[in-house]
mmCIF file of N, CA and C in Angstrom:
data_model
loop_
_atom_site.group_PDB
_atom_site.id
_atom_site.type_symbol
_atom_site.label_atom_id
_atom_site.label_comp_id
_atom_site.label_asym_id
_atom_site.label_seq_id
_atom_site.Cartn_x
_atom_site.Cartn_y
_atom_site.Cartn_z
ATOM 1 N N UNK A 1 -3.164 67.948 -4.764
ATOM 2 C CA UNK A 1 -2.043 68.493 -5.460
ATOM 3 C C UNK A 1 -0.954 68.823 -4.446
ATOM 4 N N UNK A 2 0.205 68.489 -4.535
ATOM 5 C CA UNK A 2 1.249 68.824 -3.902
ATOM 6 C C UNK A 2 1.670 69.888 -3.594
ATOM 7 N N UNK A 3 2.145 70.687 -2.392
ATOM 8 C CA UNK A 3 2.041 72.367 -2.495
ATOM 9 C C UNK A 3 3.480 72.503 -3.425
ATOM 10 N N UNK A 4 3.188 73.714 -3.752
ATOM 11 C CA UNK A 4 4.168 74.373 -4.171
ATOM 12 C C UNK A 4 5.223 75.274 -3.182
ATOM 13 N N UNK A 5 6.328 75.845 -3.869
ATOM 14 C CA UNK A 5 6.491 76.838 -2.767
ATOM 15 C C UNK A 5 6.717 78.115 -3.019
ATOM 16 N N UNK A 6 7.557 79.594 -2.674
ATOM 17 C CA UNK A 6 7.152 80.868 -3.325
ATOM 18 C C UNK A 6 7.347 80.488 -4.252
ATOM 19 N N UNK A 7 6.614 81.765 -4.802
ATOM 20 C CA UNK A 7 6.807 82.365 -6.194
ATOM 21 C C UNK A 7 7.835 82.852 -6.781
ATOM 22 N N UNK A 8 8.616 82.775 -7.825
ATOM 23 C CA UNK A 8 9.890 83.217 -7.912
ATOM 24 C C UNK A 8 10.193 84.567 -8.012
ATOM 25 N N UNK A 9 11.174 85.135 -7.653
ATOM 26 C CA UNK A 9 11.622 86.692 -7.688
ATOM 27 C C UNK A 9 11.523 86.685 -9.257
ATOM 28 N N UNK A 10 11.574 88.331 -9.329
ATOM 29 C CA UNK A 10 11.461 88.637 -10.923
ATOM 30 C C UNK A 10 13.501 88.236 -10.947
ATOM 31 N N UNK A 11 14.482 88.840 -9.775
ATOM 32 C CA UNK A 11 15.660 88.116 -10.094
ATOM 33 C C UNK A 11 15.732 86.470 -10.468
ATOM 34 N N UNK A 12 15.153 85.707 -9.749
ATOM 35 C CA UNK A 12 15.748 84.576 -10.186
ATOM 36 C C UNK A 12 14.676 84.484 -11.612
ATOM 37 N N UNK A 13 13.500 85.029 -11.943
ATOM 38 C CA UNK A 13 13.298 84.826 -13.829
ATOM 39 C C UNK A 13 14.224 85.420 -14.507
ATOM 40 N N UNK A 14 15.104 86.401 -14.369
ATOM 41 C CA UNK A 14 16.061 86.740 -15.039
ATOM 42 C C UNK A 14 17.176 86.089 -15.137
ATOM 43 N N UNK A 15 17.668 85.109 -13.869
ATOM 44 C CA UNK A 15 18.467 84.259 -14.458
ATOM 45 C C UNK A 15 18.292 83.118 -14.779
ATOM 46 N N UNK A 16 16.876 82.719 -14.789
ATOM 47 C CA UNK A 16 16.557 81.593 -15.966
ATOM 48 C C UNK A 16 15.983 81.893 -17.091
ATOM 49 N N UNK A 17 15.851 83.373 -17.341
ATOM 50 C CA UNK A 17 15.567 83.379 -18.570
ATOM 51 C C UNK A 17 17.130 83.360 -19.767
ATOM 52 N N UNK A 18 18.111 83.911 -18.434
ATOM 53 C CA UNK A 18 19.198 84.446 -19.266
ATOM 54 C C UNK A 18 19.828 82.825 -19.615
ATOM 55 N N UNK A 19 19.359 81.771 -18.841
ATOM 56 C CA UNK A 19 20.212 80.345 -19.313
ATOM 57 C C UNK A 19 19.590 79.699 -20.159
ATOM 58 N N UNK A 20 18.130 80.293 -20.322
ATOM 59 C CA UNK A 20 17.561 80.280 -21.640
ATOM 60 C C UNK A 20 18.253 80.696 -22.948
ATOM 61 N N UNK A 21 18.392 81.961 -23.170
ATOM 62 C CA UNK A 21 19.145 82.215 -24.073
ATOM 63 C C UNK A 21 19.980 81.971 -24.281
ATOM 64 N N UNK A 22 20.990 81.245 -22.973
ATOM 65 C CA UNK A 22 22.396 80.656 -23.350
ATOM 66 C C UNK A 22 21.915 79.502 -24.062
ATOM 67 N N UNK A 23 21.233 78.934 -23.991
ATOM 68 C CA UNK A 23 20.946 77.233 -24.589
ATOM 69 C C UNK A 23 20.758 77.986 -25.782
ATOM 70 N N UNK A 24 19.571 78.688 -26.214
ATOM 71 C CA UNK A 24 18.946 79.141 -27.452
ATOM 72 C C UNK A 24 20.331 79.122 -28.475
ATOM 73 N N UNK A 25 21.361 79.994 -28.029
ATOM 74 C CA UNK A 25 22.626 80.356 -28.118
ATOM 75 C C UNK A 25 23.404 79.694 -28.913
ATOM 76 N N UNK A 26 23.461 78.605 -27.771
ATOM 77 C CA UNK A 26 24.671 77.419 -27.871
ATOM 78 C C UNK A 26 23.657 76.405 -29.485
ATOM 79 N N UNK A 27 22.513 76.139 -29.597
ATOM 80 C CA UNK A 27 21.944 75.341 -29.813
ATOM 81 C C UNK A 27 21.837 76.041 -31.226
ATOM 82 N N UNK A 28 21.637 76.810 -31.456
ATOM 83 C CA UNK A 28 22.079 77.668 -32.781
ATOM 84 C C UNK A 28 23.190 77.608 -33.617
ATOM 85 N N UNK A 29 24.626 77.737 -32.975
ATOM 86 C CA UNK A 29 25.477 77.528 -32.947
ATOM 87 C C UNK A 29 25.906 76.196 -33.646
ATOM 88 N N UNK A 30 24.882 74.991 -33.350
ATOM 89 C CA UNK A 30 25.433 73.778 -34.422
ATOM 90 C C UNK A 30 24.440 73.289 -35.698
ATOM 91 N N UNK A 31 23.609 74.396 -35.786
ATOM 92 C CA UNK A 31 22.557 74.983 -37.018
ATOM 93 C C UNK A 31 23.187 75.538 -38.135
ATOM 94 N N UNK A 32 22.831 74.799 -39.170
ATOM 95 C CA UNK A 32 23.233 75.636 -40.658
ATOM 96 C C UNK A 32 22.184 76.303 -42.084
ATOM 97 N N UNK A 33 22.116 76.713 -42.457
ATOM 98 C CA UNK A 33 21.385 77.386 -43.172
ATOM 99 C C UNK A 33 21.373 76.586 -44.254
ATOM 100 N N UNK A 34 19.822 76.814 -44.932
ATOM 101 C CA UNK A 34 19.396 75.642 -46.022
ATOM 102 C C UNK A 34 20.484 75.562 -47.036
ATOM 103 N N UNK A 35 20.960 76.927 -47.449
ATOM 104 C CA UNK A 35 21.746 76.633 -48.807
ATOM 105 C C UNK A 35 22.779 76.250 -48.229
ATOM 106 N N UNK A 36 23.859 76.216 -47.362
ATOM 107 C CA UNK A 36 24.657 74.949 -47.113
ATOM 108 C C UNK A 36 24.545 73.941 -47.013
ATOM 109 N N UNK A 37 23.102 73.144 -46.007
ATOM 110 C CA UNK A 37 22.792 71.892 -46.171
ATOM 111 C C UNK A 37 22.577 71.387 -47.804
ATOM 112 N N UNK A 38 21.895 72.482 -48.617
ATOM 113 C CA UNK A 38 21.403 71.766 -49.626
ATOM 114 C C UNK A 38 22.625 70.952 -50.517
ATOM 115 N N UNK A 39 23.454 72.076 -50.471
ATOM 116 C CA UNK A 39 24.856 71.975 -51.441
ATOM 117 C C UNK A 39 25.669 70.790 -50.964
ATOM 118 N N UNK A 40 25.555 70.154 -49.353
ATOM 119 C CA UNK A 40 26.168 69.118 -48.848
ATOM 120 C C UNK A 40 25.438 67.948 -49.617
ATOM 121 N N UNK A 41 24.238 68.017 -49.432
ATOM 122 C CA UNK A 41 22.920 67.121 -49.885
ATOM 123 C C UNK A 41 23.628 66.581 -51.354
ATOM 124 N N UNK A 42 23.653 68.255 -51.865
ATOM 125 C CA UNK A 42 24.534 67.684 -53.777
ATOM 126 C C UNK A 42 25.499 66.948 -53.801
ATOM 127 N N UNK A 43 26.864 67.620 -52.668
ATOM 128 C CA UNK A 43 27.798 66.801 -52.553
ATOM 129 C C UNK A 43 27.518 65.397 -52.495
ATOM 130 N N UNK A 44 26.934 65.253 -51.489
ATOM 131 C CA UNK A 44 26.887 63.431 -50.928
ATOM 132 C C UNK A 44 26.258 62.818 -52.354
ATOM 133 N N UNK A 45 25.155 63.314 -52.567
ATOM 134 C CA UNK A 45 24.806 62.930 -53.348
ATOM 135 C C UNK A 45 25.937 62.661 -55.038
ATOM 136 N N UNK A 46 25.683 63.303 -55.343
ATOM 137 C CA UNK A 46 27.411 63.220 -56.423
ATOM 138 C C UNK A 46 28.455 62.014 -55.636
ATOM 139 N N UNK A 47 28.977 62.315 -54.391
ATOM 140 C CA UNK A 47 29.922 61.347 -54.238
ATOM 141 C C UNK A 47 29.067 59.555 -54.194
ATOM 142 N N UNK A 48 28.300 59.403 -53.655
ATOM 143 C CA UNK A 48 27.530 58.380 -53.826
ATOM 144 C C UNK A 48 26.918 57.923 -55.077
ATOM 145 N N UNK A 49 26.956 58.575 -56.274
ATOM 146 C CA UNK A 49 26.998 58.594 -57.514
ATOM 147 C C UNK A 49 27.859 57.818 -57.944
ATOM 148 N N UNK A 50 29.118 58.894 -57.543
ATOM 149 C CA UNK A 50 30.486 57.933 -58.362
ATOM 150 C C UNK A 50 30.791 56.748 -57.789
ATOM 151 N N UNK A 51 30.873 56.726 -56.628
ATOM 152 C CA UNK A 51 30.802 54.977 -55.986
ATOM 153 C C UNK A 51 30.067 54.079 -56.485
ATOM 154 N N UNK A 52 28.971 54.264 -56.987
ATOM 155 C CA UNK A 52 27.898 53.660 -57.621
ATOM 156 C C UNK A 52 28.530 52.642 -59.045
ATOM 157 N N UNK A 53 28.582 53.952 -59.586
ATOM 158 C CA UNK A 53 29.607 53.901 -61.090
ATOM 159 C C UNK A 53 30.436 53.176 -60.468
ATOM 160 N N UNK A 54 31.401 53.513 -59.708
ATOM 161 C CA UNK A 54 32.769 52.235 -59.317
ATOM 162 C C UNK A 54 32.679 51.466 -59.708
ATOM 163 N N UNK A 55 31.743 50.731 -58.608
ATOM 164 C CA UNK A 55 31.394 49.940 -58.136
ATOM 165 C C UNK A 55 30.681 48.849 -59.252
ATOM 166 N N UNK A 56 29.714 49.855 -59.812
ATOM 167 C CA UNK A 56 28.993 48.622 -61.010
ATOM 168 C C UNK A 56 30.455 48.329 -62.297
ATOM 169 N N UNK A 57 31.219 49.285 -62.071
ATOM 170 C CA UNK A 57 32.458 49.263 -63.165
ATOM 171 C C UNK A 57 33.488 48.172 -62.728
ATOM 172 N N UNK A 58 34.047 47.914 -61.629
ATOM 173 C CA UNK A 58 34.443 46.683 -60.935
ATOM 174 C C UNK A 58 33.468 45.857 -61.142
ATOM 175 N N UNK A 59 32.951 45.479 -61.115
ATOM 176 C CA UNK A 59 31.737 44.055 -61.732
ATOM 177 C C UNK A 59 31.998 43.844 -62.768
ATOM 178 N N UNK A 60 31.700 44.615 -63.398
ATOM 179 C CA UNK A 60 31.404 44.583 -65.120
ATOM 180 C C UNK A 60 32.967 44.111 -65.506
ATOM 181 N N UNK A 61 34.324 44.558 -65.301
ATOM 182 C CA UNK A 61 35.150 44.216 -64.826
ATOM 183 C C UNK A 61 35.743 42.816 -64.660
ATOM 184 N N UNK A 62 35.015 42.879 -63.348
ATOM 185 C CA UNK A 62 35.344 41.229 -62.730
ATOM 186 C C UNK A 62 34.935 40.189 -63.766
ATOM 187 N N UNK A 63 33.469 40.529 -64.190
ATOM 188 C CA UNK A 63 32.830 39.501 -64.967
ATOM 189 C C UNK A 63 33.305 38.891 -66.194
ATOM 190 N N UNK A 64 33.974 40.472 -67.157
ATOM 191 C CA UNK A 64 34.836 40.482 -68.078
ATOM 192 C C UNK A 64 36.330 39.199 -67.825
ATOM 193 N N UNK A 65 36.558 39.793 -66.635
ATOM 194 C CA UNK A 65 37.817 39.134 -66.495
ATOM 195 C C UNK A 65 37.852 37.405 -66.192
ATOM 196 N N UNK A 66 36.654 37.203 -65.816
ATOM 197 C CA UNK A 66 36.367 35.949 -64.697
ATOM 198 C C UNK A 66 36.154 35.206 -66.133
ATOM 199 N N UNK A 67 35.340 35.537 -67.342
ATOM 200 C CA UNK A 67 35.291 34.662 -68.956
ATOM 201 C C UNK A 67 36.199 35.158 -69.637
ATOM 202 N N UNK A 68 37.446 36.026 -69.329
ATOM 203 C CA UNK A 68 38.085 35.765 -69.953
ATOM 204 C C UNK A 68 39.221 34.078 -69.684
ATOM 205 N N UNK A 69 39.375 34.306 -68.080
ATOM 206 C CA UNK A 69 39.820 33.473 -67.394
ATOM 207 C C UNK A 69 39.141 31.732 -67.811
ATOM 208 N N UNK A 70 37.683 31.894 -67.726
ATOM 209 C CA UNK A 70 37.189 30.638 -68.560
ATOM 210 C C UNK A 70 37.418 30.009 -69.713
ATOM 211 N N UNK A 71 37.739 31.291 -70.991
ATOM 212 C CA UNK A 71 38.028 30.554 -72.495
ATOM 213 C C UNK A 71 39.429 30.080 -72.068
ATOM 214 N N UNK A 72 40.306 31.040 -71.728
ATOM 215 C CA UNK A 72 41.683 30.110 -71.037
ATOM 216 C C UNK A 72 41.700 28.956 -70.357
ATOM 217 N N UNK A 73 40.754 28.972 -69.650
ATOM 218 C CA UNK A 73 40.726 27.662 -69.562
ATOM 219 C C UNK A 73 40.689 26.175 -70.104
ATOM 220 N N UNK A 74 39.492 26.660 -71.137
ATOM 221 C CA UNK A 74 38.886 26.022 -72.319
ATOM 222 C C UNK A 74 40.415 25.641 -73.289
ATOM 223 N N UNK A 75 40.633 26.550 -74.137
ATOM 224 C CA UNK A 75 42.229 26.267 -74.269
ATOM 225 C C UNK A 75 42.715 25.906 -74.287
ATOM 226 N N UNK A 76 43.540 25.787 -72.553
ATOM 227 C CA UNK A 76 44.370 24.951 -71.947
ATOM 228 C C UNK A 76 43.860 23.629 -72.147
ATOM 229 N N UNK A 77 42.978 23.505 -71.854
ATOM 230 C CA UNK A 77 42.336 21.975 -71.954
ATOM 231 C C UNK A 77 41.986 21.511 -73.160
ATOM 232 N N UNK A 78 41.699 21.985 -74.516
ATOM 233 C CA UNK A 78 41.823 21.515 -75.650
ATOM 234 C C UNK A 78 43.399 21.113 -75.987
ATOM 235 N N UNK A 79 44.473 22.059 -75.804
ATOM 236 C CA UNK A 79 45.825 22.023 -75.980
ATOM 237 C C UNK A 79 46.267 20.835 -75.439
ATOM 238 N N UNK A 80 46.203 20.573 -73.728
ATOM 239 C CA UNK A 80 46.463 19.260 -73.211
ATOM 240 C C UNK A 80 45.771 17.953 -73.685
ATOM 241 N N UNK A 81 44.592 18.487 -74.432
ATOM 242 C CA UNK A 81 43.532 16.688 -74.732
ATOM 243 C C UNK A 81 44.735 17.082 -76.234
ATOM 244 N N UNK A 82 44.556 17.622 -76.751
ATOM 245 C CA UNK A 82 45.501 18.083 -78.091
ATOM 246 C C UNK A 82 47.347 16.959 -78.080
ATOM 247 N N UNK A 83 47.764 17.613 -77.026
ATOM 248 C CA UNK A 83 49.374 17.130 -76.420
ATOM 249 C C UNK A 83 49.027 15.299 -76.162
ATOM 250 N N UNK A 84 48.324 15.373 -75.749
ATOM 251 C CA UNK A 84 47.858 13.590 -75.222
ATOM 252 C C UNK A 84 47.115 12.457 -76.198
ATOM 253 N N UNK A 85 46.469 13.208 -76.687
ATOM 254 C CA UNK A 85 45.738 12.511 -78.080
ATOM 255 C C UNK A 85 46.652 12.000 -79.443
ATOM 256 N N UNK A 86 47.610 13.145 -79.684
ATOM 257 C CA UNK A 86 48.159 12.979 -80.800
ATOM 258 C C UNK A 86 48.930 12.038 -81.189
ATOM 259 N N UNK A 87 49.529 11.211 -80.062
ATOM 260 C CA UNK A 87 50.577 10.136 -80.233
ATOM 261 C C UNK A 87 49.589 9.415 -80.279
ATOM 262 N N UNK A 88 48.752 8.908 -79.661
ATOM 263 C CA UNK A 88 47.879 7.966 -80.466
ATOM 264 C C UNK A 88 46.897 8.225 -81.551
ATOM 265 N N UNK A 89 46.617 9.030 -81.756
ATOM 266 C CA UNK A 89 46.229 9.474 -83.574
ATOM 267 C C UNK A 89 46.921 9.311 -84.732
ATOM 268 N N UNK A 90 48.203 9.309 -83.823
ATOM 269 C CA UNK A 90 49.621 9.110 -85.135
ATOM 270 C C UNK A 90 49.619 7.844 -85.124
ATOM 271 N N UNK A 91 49.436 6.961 -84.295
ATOM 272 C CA UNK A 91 49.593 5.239 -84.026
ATOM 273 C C UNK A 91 48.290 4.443 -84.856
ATOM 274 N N UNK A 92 47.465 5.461 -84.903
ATOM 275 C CA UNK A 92 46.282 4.650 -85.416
ATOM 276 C C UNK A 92 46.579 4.870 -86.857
ATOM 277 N N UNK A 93 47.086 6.402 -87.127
ATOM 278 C CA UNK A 93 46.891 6.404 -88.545
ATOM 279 C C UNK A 93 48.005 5.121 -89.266
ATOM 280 N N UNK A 94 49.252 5.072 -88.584
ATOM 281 C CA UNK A 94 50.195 4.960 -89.170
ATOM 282 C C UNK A 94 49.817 2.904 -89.228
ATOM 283 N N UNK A 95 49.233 2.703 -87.829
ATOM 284 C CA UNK A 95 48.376 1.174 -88.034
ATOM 285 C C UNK A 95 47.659 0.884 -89.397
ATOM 286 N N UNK A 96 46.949 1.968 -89.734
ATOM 287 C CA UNK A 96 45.951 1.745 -90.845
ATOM 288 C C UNK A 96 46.755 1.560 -92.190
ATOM 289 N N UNK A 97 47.287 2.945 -92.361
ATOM 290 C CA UNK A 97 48.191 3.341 -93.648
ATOM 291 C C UNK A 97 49.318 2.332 -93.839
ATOM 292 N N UNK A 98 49.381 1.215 -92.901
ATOM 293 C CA UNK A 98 51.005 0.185 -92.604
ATOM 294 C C UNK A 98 50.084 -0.887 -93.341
ATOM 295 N N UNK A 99 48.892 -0.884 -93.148
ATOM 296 C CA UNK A 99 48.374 -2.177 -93.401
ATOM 297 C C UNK A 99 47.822 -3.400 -92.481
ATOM 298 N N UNK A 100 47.653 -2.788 -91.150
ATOM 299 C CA UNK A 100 47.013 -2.974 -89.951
ATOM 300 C C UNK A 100 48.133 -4.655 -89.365
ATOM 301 N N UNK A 101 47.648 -5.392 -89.054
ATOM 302 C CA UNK A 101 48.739 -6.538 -88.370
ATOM 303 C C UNK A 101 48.884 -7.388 -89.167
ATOM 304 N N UNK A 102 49.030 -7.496 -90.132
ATOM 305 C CA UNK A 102 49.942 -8.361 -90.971
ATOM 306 C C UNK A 102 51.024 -8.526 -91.136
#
């Protein structure tokens, strides 16, 4: 075993006990008591709640919006086969009802 060397004065235990208590001190100091933590705990909790809600509410949202965006689509594209079709629907009928190529 490695020697040691004196023994310490009862002064120098007094000033490591006293930088003891400074730590004890200081280290206390960024300690909070349950019923504040708990009530933070509620907070977060609650705010992470409503984000939640947001969040699934923007979806629900988006999704809404994204088929509405689809039947418009749908629509548009019946309207244009609609706009393009009709002159020749009118040509066929009016072929038939004329009495075709005679």
């Amino acid at each position: 075993m490695a020697e040691q060397g004196p023994e310490p004065t009862p002064w120098e235990l007094m000033r490591g006990l006293s930088r003891v208590e400074d730590a004890v001190h200081q280290l206390g100091g960024k300690v909070v008591n349950i019923d504040l933590y708990a009530a933070d705990q509620a907070r977060v909790n609650t705010r992470l709640r409503d984000l939640e809600t947001g969040i699934r509410d923007a979806k629900t949202a988006e999704v809404a919006a994204d088929n509405r965006a689809d039947d418009q689509k749908a629509r548009n594209r019946w309207t244009l086969i609609g706009l393009f079709a009709s002159p020749f629907i009118a040509a066929i009928a009016i072929f038939i009802t004329q009495g075709g190529l005679t």
